[in-house]
XYZ file of N, CA and C in Angstrom:
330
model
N 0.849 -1.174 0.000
C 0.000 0.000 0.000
C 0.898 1.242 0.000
N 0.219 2.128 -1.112
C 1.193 3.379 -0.807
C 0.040 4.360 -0.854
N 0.691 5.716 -0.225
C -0.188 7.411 -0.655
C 0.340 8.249 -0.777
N 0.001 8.837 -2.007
C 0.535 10.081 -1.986
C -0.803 11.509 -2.151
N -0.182 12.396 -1.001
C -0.517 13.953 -1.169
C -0.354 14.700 -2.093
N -0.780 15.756 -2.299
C -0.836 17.281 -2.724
C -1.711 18.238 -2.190
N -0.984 19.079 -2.659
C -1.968 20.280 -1.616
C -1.369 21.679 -2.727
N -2.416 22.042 -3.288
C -2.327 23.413 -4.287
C -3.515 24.606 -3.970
N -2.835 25.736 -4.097
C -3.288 26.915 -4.333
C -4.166 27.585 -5.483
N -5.267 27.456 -5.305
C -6.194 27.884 -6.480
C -5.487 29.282 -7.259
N -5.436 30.188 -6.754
C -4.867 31.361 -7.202
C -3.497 30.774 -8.067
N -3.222 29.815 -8.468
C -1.844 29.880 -8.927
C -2.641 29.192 -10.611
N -3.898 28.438 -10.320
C -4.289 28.347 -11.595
C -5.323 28.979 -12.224
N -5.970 30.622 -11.460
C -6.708 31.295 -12.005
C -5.739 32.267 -13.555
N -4.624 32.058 -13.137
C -3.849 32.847 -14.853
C -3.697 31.250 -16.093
N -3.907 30.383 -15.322
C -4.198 29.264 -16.247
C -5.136 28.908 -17.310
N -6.055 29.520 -16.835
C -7.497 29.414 -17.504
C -7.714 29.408 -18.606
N -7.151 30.620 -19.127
C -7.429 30.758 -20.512
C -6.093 30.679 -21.450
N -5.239 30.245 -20.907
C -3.945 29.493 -21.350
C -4.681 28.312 -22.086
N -4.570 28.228 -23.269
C -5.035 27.003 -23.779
C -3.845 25.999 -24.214
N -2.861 26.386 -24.590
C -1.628 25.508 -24.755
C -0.842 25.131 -23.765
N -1.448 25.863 -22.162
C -0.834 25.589 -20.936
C -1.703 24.187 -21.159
N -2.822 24.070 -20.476
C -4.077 23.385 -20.241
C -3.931 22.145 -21.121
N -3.634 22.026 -22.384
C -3.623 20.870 -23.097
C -1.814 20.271 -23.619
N -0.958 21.143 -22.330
C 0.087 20.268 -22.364
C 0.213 19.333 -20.615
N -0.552 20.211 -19.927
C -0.770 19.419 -18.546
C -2.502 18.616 -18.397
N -3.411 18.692 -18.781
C -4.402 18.413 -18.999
C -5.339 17.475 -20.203
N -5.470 16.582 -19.553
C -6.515 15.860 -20.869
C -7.709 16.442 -21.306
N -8.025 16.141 -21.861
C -9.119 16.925 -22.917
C -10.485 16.293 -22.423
N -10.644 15.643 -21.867
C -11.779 15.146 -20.286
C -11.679 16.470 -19.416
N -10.726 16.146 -18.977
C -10.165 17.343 -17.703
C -10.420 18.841 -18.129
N -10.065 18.865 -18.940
C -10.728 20.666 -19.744
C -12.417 20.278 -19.846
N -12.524 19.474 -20.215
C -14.125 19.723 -21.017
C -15.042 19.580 -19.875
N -14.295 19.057 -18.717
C -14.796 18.724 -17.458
C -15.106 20.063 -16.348
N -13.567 20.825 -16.429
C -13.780 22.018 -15.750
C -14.177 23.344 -16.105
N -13.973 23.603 -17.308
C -14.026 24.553 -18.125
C -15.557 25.417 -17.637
N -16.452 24.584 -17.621
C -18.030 24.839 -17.349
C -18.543 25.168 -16.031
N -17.460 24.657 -15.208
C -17.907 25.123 -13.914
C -17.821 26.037 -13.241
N -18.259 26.591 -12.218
C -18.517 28.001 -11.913
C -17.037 28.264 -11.239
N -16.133 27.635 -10.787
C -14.847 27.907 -10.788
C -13.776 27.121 -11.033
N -13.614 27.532 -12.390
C -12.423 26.842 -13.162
C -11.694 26.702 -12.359
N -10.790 27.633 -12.017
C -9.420 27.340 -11.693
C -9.254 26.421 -10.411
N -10.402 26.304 -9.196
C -10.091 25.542 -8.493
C -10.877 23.870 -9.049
N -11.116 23.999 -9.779
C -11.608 22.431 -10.732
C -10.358 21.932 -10.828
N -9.668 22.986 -11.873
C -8.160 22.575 -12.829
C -7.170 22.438 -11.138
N -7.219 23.418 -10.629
C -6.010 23.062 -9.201
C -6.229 21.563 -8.395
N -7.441 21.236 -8.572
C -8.062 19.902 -7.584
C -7.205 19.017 -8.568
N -7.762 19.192 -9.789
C -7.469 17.985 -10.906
C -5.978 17.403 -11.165
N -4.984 18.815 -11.133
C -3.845 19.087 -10.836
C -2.875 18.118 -9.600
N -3.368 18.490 -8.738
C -3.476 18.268 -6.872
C -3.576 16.646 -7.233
N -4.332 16.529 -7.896
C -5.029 15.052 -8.009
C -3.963 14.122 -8.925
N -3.728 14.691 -10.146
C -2.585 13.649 -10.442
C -1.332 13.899 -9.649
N -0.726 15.145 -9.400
C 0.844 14.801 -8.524
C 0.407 13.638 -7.678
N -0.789 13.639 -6.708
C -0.950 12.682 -5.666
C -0.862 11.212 -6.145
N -1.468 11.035 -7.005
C -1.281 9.625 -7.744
C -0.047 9.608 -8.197
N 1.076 10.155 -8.388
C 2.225 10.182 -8.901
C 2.824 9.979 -8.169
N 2.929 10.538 -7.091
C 3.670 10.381 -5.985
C 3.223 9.021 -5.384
N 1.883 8.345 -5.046
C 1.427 7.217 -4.861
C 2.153 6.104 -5.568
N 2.505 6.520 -6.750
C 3.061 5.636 -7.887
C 4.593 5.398 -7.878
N 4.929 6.867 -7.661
C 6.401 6.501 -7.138
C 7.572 5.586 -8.128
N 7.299 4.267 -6.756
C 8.105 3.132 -7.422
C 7.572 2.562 -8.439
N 6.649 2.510 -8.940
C 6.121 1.802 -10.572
C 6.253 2.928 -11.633
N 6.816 3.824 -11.406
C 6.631 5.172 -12.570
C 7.510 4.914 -14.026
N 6.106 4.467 -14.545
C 6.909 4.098 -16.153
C 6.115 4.957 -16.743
N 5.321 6.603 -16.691
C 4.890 6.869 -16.891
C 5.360 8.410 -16.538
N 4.835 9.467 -16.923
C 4.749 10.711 -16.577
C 3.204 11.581 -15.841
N 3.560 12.103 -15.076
C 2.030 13.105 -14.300
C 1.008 13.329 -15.172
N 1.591 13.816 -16.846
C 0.473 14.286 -17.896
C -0.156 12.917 -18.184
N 0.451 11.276 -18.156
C -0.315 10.353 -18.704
C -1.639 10.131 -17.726
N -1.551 10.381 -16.173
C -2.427 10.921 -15.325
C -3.746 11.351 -15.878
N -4.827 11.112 -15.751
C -6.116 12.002 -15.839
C -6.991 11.250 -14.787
N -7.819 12.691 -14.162
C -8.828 12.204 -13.159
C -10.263 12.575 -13.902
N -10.891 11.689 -14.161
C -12.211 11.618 -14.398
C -13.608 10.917 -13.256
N -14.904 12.090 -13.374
C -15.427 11.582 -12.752
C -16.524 10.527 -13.352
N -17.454 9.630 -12.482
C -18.307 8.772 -13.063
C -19.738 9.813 -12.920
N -20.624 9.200 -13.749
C -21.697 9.924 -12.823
C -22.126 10.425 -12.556
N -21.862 9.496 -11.142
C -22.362 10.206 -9.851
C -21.611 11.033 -8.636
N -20.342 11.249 -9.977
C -19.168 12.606 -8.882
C -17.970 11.858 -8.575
N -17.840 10.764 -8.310
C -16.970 9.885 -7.946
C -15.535 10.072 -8.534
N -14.181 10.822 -8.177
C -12.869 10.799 -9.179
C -12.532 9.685 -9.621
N -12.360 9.341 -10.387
C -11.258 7.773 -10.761
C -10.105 8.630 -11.301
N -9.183 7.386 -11.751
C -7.843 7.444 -12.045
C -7.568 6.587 -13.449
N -6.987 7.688 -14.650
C -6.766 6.943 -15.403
C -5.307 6.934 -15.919
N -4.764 6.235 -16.118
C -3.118 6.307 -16.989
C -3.430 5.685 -18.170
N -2.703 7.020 -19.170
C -2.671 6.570 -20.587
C -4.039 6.056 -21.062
N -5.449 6.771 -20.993
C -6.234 6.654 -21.066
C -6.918 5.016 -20.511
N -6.441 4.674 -19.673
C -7.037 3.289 -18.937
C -7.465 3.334 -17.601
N -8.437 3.156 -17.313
C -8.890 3.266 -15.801
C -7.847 2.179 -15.135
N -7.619 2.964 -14.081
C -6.567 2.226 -13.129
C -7.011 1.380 -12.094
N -7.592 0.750 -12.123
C -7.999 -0.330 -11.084
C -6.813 -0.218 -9.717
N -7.336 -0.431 -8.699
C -6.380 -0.606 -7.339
C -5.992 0.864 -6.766
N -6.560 2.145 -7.182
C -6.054 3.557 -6.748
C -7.508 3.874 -6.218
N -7.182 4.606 -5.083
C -8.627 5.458 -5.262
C -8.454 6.636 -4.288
N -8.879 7.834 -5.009
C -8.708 9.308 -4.785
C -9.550 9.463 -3.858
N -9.810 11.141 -3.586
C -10.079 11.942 -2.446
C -9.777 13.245 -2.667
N -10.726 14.331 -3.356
C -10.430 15.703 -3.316
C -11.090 16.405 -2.460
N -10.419 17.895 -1.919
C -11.369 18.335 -1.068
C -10.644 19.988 -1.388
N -11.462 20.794 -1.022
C -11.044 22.176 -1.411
C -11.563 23.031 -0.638
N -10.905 24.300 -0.522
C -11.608 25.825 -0.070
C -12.021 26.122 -0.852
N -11.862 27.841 -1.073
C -11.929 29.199 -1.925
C -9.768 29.127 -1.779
N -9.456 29.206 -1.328
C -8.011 28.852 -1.507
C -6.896 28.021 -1.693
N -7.650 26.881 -1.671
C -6.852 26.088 -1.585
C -7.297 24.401 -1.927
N -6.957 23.457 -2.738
C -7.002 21.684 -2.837
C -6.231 21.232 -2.625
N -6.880 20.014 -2.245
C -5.912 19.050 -1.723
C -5.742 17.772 -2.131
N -5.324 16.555 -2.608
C -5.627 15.488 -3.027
C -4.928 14.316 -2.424
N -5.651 13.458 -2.324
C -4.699 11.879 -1.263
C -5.144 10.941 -2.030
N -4.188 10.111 -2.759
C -4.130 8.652 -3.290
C -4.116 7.972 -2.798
N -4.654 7.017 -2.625
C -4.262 4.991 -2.057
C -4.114 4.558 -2.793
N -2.693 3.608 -3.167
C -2.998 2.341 -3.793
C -3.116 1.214 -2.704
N -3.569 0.532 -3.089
C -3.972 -0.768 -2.544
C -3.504 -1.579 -3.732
């Protein structure tokens, strides 16, 4: 079993926003089409953010991969999953939580 944290500052991805070549070199195109609509982008994109380092860091010792192959998608009914290289990752499971300042994200693998 491993976990990994993050913990990000919304304000650091409100100049992100409308960066579109930022956004689709760190971001999947789920992950944009996901936050883009909501009433606050930038802490969507900071959670989402927050959310893969944490799985990365969770991942650690298996890292045959990079943070961008990372994407968090939800089901549903709200639920984050975890995908690498567009494959749902079976055996991880997330946890976001946020202010007005601030997300946070915690991985398990199991």
């Amino acid at each position: 079993m491993n976990i990994g944290i993050d913990i990000e500052e919304v304000e650091r991805f409100v100049k992100y926003v409308k960066d579109k070549k930022f956004l689709e070199r760190i971001f999947a195109k789920e992950e944009i089409s996901y936050s883009i609509p909501r009433k606050n982008v930038a802490q969507c994109l900071a959670a989402r953010f927050a959310a893969k380092e944490a799985v990365w860091k969770a991942l650690s010792t298996r890292n045959k991969f990079t943070v961008t192959d990372i994407s968090i998608r939800n089901t549903k009914d709200g639920k984050p999953q975890v995908y690498i290289k567009n494959k749902k990752y079976k055996g991880i499971d997330i946890s976001l939580s946020h202010t007005d300042k601030y997300v946070a994200a915690v991985a398990i693998v199991f």
